[in-house]
Coordinates of C-alpha atoms in Angstrom, one line a residue:
X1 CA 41.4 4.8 -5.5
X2 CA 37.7 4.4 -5.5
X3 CA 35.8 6.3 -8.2
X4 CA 34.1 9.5 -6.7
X5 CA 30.7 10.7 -8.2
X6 CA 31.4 14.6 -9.2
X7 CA 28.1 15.8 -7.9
X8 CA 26.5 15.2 -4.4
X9 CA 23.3 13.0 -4.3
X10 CA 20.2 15.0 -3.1
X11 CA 16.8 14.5 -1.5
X12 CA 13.7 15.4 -3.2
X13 CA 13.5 18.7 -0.7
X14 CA 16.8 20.5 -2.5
X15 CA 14.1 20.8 -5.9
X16 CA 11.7 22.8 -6.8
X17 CA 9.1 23.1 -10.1
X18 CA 9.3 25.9 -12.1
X19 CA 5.5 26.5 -13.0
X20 CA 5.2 26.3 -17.3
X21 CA 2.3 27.7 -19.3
X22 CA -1.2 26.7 -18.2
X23 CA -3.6 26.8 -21.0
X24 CA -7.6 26.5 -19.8
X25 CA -7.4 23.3 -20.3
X26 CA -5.1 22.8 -17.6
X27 CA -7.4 21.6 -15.1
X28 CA -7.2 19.3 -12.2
X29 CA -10.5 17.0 -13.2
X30 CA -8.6 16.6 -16.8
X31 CA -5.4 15.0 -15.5
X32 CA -4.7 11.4 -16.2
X33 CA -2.4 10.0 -13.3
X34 CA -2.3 6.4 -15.4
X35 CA 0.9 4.9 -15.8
X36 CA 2.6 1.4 -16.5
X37 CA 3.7 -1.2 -14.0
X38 CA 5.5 -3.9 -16.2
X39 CA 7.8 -3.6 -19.0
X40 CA 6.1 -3.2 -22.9
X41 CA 7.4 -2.6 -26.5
X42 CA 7.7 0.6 -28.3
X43 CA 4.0 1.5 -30.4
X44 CA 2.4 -1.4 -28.2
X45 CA 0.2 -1.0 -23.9
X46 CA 1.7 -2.2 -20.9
X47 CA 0.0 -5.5 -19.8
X48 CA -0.8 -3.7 -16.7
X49 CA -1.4 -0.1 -16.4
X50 CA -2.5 1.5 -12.8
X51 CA -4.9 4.1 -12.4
X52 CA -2.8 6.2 -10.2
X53 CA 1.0 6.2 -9.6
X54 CA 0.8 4.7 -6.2
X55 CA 1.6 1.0 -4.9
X56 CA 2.1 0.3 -0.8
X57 CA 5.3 -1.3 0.3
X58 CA 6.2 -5.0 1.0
X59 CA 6.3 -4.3 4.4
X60 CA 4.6 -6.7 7.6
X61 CA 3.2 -2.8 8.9
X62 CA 1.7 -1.7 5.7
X63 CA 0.5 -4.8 3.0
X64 CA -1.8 -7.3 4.5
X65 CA -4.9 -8.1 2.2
X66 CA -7.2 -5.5 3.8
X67 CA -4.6 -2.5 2.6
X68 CA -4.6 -4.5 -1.4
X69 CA -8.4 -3.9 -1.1
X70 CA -8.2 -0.4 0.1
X71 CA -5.8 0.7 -2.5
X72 CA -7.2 -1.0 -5.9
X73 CA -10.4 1.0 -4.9
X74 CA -8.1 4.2 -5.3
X75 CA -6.5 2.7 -8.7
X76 CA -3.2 1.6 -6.8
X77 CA -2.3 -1.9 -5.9
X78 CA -0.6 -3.2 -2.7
X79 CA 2.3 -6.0 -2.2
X80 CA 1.6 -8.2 0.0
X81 CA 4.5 -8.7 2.5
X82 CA 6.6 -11.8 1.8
X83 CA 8.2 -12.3 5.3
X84 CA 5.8 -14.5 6.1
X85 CA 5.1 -18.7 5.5
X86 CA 4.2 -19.1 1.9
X87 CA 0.9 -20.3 2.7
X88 CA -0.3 -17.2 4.5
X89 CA 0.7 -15.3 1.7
X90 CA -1.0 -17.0 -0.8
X91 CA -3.7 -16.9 1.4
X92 CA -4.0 -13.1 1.2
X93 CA -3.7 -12.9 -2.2
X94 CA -6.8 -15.3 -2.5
X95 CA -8.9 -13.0 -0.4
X96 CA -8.2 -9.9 -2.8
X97 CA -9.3 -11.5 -5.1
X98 CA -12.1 -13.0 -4.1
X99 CA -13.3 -9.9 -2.4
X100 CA -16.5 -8.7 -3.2
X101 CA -17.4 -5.2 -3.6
X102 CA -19.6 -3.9 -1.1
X103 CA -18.7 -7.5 0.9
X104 CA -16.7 -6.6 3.9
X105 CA -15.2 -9.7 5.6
X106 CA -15.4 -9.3 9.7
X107 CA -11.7 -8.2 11.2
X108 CA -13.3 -7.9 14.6
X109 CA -14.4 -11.0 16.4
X110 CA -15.0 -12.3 20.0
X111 CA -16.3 -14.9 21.8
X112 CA -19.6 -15.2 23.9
X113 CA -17.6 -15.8 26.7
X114 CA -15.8 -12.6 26.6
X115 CA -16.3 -9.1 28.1
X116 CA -17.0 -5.7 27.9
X117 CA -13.7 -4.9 28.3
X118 CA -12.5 -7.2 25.5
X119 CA -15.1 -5.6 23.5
X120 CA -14.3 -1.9 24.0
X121 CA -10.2 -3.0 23.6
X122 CA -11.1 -4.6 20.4
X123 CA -13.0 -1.7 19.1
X124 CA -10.1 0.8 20.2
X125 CA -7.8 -1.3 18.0
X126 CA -9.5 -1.9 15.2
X127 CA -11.8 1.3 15.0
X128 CA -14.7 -0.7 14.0
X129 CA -18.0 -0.5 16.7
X130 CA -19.6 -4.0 14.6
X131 CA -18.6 -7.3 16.3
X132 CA -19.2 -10.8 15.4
X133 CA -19.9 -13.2 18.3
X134 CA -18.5 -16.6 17.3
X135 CA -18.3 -19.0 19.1
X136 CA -14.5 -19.1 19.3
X137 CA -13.7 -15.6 18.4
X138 CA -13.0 -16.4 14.6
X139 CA -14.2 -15.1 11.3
X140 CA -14.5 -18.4 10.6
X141 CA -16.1 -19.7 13.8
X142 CA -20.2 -20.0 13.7
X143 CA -21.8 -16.9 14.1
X144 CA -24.0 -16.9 17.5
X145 CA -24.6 -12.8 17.8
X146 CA -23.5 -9.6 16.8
X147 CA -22.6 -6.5 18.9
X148 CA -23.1 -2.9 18.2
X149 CA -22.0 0.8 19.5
X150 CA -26.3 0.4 20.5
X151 CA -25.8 -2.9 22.3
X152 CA -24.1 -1.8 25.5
X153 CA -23.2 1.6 27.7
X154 CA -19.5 1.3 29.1
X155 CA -20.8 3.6 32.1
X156 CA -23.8 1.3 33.0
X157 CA -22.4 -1.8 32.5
X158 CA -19.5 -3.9 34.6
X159 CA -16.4 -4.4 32.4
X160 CA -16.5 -8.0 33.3
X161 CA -20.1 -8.2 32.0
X162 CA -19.8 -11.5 30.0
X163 CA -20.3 -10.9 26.0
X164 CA -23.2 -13.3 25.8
X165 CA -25.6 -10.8 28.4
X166 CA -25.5 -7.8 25.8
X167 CA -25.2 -9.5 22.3
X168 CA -27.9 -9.6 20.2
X169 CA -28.6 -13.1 19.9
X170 CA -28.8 -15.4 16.5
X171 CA -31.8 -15.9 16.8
X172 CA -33.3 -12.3 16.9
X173 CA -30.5 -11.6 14.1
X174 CA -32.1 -9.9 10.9
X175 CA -29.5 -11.6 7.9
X176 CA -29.1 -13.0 4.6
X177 CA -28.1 -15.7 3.2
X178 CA -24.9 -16.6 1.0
X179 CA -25.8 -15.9 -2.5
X180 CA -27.4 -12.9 -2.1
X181 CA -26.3 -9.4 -4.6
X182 CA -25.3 -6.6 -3.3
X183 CA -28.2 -4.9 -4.9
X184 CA -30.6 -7.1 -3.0
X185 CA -28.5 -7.0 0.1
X186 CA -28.7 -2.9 -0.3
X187 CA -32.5 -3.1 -0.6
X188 CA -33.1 -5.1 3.1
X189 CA -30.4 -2.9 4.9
X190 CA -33.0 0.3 3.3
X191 CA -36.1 -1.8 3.9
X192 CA -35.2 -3.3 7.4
X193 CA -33.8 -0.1 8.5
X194 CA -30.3 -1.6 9.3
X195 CA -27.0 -0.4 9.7
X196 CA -25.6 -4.3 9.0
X197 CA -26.4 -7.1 7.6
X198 CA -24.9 -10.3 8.1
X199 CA -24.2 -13.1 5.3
X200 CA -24.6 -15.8 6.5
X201 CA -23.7 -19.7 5.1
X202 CA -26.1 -22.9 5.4
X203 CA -23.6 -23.9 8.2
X204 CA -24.3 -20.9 10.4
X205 CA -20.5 -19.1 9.6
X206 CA -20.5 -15.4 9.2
X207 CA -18.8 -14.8 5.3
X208 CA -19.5 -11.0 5.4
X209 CA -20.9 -8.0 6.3
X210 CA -23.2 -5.2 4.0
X211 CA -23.0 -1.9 5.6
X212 CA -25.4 1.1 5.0
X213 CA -22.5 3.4 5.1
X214 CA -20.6 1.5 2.3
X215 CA -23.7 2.1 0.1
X216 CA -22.4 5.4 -1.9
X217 CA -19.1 4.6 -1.3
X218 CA -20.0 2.0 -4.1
X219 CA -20.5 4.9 -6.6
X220 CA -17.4 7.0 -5.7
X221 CA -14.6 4.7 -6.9
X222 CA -13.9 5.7 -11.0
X223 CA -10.3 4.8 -11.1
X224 CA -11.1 1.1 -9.3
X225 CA -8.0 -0.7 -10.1
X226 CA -9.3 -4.2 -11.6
X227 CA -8.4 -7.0 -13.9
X228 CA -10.2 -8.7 -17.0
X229 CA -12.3 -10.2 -14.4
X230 CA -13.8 -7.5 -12.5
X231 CA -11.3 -8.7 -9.6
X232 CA -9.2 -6.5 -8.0
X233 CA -5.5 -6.4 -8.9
X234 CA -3.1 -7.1 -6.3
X235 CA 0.8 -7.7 -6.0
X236 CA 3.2 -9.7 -3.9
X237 CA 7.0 -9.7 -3.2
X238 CA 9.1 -12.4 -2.8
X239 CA 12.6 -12.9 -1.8
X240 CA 15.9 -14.6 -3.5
X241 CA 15.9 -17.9 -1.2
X242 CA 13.1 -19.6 -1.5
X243 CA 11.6 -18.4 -4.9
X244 CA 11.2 -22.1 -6.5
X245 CA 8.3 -22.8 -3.7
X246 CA 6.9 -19.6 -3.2
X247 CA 6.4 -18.0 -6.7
X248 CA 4.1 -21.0 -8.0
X249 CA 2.2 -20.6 -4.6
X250 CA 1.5 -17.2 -5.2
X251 CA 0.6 -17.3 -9.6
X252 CA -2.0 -20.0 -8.3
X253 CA -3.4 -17.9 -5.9
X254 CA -3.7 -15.2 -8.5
X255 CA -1.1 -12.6 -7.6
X256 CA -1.4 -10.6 -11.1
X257 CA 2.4 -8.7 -11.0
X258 CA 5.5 -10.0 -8.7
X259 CA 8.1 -8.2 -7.1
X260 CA 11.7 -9.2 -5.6
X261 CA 12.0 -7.8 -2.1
X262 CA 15.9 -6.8 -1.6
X263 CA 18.0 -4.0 0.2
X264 CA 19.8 -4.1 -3.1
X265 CA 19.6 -5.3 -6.4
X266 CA 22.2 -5.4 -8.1
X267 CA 23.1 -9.2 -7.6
X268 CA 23.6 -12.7 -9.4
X269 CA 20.6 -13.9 -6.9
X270 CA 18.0 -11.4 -8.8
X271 CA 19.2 -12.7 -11.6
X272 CA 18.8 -16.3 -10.8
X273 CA 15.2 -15.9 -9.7
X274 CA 14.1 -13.5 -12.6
X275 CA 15.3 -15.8 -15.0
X276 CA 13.2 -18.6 -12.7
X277 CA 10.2 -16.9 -13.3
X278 CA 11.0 -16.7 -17.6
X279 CA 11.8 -20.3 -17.8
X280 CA 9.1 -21.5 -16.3
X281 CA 6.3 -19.0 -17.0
X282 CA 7.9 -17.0 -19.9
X283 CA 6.5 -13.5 -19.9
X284 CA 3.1 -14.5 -19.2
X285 CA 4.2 -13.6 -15.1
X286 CA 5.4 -10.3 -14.2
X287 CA 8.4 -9.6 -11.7
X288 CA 9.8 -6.8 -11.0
X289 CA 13.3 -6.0 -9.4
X290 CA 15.7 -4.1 -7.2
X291 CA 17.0 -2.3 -5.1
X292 CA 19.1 0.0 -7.6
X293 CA 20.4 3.8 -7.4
X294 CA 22.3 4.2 -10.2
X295 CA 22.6 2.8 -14.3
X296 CA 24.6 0.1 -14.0
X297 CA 22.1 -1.4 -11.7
X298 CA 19.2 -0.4 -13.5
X299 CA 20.9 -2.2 -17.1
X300 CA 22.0 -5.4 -14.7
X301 CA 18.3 -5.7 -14.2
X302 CA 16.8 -4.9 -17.3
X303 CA 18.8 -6.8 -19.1
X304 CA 18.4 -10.0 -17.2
X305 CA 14.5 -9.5 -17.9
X306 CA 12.8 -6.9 -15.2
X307 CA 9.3 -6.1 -15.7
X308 CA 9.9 -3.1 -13.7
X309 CA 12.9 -1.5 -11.5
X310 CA 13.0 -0.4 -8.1
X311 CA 15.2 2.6 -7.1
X312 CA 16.3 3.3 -3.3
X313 CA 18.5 2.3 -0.8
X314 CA 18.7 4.1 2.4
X315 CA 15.9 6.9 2.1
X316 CA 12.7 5.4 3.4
X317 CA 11.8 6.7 7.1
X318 CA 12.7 3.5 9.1
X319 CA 15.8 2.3 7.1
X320 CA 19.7 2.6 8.4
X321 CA 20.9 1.3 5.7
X322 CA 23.1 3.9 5.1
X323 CA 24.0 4.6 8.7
X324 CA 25.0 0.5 9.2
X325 CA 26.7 -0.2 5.9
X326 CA 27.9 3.7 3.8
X327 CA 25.7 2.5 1.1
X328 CA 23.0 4.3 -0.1
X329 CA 22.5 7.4 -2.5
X330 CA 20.1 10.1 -2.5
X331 CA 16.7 9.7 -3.7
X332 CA 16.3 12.7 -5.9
X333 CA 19.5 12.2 -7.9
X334 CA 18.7 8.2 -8.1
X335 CA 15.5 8.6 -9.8
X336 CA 17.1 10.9 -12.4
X337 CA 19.9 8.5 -13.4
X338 CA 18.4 5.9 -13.7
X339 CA 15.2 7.1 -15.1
X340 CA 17.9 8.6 -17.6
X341 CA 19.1 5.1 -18.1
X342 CA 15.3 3.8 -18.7
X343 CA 15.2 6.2 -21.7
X344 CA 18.6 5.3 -23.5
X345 CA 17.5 1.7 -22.8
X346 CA 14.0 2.2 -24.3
X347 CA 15.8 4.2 -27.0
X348 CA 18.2 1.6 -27.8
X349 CA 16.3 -1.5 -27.4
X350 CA 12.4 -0.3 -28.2
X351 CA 11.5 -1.3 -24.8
X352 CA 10.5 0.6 -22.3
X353 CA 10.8 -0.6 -18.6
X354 CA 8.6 1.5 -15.8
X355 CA 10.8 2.8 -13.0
X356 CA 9.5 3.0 -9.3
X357 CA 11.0 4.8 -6.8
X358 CA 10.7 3.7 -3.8
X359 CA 11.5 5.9 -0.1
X360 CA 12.5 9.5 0.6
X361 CA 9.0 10.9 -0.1
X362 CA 8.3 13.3 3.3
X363 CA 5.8 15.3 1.9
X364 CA 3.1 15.3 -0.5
X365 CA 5.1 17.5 -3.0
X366 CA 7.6 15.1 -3.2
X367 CA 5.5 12.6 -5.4
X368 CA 5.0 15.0 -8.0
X369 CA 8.9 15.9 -8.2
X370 CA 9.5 12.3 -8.0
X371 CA 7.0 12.0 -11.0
X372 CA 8.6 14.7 -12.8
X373 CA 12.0 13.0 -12.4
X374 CA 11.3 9.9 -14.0
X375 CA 9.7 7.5 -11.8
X376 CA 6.4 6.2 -13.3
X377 CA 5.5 5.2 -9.9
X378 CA 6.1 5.8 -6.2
X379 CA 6.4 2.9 -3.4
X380 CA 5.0 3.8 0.3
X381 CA 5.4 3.1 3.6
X382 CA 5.6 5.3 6.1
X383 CA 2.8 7.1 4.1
X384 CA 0.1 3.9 3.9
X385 CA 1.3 2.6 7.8
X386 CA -0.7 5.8 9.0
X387 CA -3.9 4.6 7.6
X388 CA -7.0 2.3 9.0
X389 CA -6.1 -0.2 6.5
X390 CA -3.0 -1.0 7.2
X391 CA -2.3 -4.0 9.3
X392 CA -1.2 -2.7 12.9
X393 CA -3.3 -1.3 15.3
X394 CA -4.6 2.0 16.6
X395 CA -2.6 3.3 20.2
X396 CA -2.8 6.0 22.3
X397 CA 0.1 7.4 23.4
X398 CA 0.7 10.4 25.4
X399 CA -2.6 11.9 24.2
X400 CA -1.7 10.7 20.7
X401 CA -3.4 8.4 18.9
X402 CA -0.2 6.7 16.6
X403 CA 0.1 3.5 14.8
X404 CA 3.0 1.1 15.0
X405 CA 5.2 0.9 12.0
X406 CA 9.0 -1.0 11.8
X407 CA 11.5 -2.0 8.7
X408 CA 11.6 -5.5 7.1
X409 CA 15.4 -5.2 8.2
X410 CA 14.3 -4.7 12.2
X411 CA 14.5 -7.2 14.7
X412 CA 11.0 -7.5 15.1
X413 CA 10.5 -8.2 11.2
X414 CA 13.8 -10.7 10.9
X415 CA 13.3 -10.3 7.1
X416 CA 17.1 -11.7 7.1
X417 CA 15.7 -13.6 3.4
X418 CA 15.7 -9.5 1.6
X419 CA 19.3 -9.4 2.5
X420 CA 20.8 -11.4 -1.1
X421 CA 24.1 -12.7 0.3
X422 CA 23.5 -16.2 0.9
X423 CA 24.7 -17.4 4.1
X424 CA 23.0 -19.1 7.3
X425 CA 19.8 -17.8 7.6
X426 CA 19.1 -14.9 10.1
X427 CA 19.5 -11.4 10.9
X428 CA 23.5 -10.4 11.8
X429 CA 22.6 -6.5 12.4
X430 CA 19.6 -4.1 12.1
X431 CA 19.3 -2.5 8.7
X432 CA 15.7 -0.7 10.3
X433 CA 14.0 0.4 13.3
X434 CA 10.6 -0.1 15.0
X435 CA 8.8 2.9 15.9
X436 CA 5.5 4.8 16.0
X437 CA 4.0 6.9 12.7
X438 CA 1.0 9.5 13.4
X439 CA -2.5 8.2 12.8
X440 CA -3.9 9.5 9.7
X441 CA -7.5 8.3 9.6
X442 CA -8.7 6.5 5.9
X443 CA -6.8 5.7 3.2
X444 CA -9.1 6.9 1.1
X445 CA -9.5 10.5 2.6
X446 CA -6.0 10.7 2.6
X447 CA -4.9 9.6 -0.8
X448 CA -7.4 12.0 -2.7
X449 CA -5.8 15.0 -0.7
X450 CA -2.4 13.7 -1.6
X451 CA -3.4 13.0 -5.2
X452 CA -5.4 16.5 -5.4
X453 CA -2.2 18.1 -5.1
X454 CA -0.4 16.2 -7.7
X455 CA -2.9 17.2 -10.1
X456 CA -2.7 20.6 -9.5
X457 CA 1.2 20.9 -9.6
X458 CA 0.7 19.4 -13.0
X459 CA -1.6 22.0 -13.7
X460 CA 0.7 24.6 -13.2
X461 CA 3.6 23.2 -14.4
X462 CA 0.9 23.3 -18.0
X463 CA 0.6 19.5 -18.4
X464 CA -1.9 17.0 -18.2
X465 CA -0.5 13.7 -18.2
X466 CA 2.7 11.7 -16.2
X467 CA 4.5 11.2 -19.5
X468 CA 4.3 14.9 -20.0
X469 CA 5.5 15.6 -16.5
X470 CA 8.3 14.0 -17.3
X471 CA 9.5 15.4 -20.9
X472 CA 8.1 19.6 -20.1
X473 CA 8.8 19.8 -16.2
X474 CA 11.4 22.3 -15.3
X475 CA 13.5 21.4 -11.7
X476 CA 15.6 24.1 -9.8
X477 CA 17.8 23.6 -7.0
X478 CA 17.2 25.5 -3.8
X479 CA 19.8 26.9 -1.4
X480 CA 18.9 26.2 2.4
X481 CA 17.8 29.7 2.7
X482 CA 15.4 29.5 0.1
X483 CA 13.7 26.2 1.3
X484 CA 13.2 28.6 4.7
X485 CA 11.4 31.2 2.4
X486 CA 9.3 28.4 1.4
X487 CA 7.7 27.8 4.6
X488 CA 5.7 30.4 6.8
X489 CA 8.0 33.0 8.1
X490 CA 8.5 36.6 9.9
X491 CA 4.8 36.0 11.5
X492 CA 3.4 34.9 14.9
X493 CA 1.2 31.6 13.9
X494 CA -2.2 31.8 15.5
X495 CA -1.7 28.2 17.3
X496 CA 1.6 29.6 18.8
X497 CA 0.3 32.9 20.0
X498 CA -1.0 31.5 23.1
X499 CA 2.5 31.2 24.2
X500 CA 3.5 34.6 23.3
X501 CA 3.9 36.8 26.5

């Protein structure tokens, strides 16, 4: 017969933290939320350490290169979604790190021949009321005007009224050259009385934007997550089939940590292409690996040279994993074997190899418990898919604005190359759905709420520090009637009492 685990696996919302003493020290502005990404000796730093425990998921709906920016401002760092042509992925990761701080490449772009109904769909999708005119609708196209919230009125106007009537023309365009610093570019906006200035190159091409509005936003990003270089630090996933092409692609571009993109992990192929990456870069490029849920997995991985392992199968909001194959385990009692694995590991071997956990986190609470388990860092999707940044766009939908999100192992994703079983190469079966997430407004709004509350859990649970977390937290199991008690209850809610006759 099959070997039966004695215990049930459980979700993050079956535990509770048991506050510990909180001296006066325990403060939210003196918690550290810094904690490793890649693997590193006993007594010795991790090559990489983040600046908060959050990295976005390798996901076509949440990663692009806008979302890598967004997050290393915060002290995460994004992977950029590998189910795409190797090119376009390198591509992105080129663009991180070239960005520019206070640079803002153009996402929205039209032609003069457009209209005002093009315009106002564009700016409903993107959010964004500054358009570059070019003249064939491309960031890269030369730059012939620029439209502004100012430049029209939708109830004046026709909505077939061509782009080129209302634009404000090159020619009467206040802009800069390429070249210029952002201090000097700062001092015309001020001067000039602008709201945005244009870059411009000595072939008439738009190369970015300075906004006013970015001006103290320059200021308000301590925990900026950046390499030697200044640059910001960015990941990418790849996949077990066509590794040999893709992972030189991506270390030329500058990808500074790698990670394997797999429904599961525990497999020869990982193997194969982990110890591709050691052969012909030795440690000098980071990979890390999964998908595991219990100790076996996590040893298979270490010891075949992880920089990192990846715990989850089943839990995140858009996978049916679980539902299509029976495989899967619960999040909460994943993290704490193999996080309890990570420790005899490090204990036996001096090295210590950072554990991410990655799905089942529904509410904010949940990334301090998964802290507190043993994860040194939490992969999202569902959570980063709500923001600005993230790649899809804005809809409205029954009165609801929403943004589209859907699983690698969808349909409309056909990530068949995250499913390591060799084979012909497509999709046989679903292992996610596409669907619609709640829009959340900015990333960065939303993470310093999420991350607020972290801190302050750590606060009262008397520690200052992830590492800490981990070796003083106390976790209780909760019946279902206590995780009612939890919640409001026994009292008429002021937004419902309108219904109550």
């Amino acid at each position: 017969m099959a070997f039966c685990f004695g215990e049930p696996s459980r979700t993050f919302s079956e535990y509770l933290l048991v506050p510990g003493y909180s001296s006066k020290e325990c403060r939210p502005e003196n918690v550290s939320l810094r904690t490793p990404v890649v693997k590193y000796k006993k007594g010795e730093d991790a090559k990489i350490i983040m600046n908060v425990p959050l990295v976005s998921a390798i996901m076509q709906a949440v990663s692009d290169d806008r979302m890598a920016v967004a997050l290393a401002k915060e002290g995460g760092i994004s992977f950029i979604f590998a189910s795409q042509p190797v090119e376009s992925q390198a591509a992105m990761i080129r663009r991180v790190k070239s960005h520019k701080a206070g640079f803002v490449r153009s996402d929205s772009n039209i032609r003069p021949d457009q209209t005002l109904a093009d315009i106002v769909a564009l700016k409903e999708k993107s959010g964004h009321s500054t358009v570059a005119v070019t003249e064939d609708g491309t960031p890269e196209g030369r730059i012939v005007g620029l439209v502004t919230s100012r430049s029209y009125r939708v109830s004046r106007m026709a909505a077939d009224t061509q782009v080129s009537q209302f634009m404000t023309p090159f020619s009467d365009l206040i802009y800069a050259e390429d070249g210029i610093t952002l201090s000097e570019a700062n001092d015309m906006l001020w001067d000039r009385k602008l709201n945005a200035l244009p870059i411009i190159d000595k072939n008439q091409r738009l190369t970015h934007f300075v906004f006013r509005k970015d001006y103290d936003s320059h200021k308000e990003n301590p925990d900026e997550f950046l390499d030697e270089d200044k640059r910001y630090r960015v990941g990418a996933g790849v996949n077990t089939r066509d590794y040999r092409e893709r992972i030189p692609a991506l270390v030329e571009a500058g990808a500074d940590v790698l990670c394997i993109d797999s429904s599961e992990g525990y497999s020869e192929w990982q193997k194969d292409t982990i110890a591709f990456v050691r052969e012909t870069y030795g440690d000098d490029v980071k990979i890390g690996a999964g998908n595991v849920v219990e100790k076996e997995g996590f040893r298979f991985l270490a010891e075949a040279g992880a920089d990192f392992v990846k715990v989850g199968i089943g839990g995140g909001s858009i996978c049916i994993t679980r539902e299509q194959k029976g495989i899967g385990r619960g999040q909460a009692t994943a993290i704490l074997d193999v996080a309890q694995a990570r420790n005899d590991y490090f204990k036996e071997t001096g090295i210590y190899i950072p554990v991410c956990s990655d799905g089942g986190i529904v509410y904010d609470y949940h990334m301090t418990l998964a802290l507190a388990m043993g994860a040194d860092f939490l992969m999202l999707g569902r959570y980063f898919s709500r923001f600005d940044e993230s790649p899809t766009g804005k809809m409205n939908i029954n009165g609801n604005y929403v943004k589209e999100y859907w699983g690698e192992g969808s349909n409309r994703a056909r990530n068949w190359q995250r499913y390591d079983m060799g084979g012909e190469g497509r999709l046989s079966f679903e292992e996610g759905v596409d669907s619609y997430v709640p829009y959340a407004g900015s990333l960065k709004d939303n993470v310093n709420l999420s991350l607020s509350k972290v801190r302050s859990t750590m606060c009262n649970c008397g520690v200052l520090d992830i590492p800490a977390l981990q070796k003083d937290a106390k976790l209780t199991l909760v019946s279902a009637t206590s995780i009612v008690e939890g919640g409001a209850h026994d009292v008429i809610l002021k937004e419902q009492a309108s219904t109550v006759r």
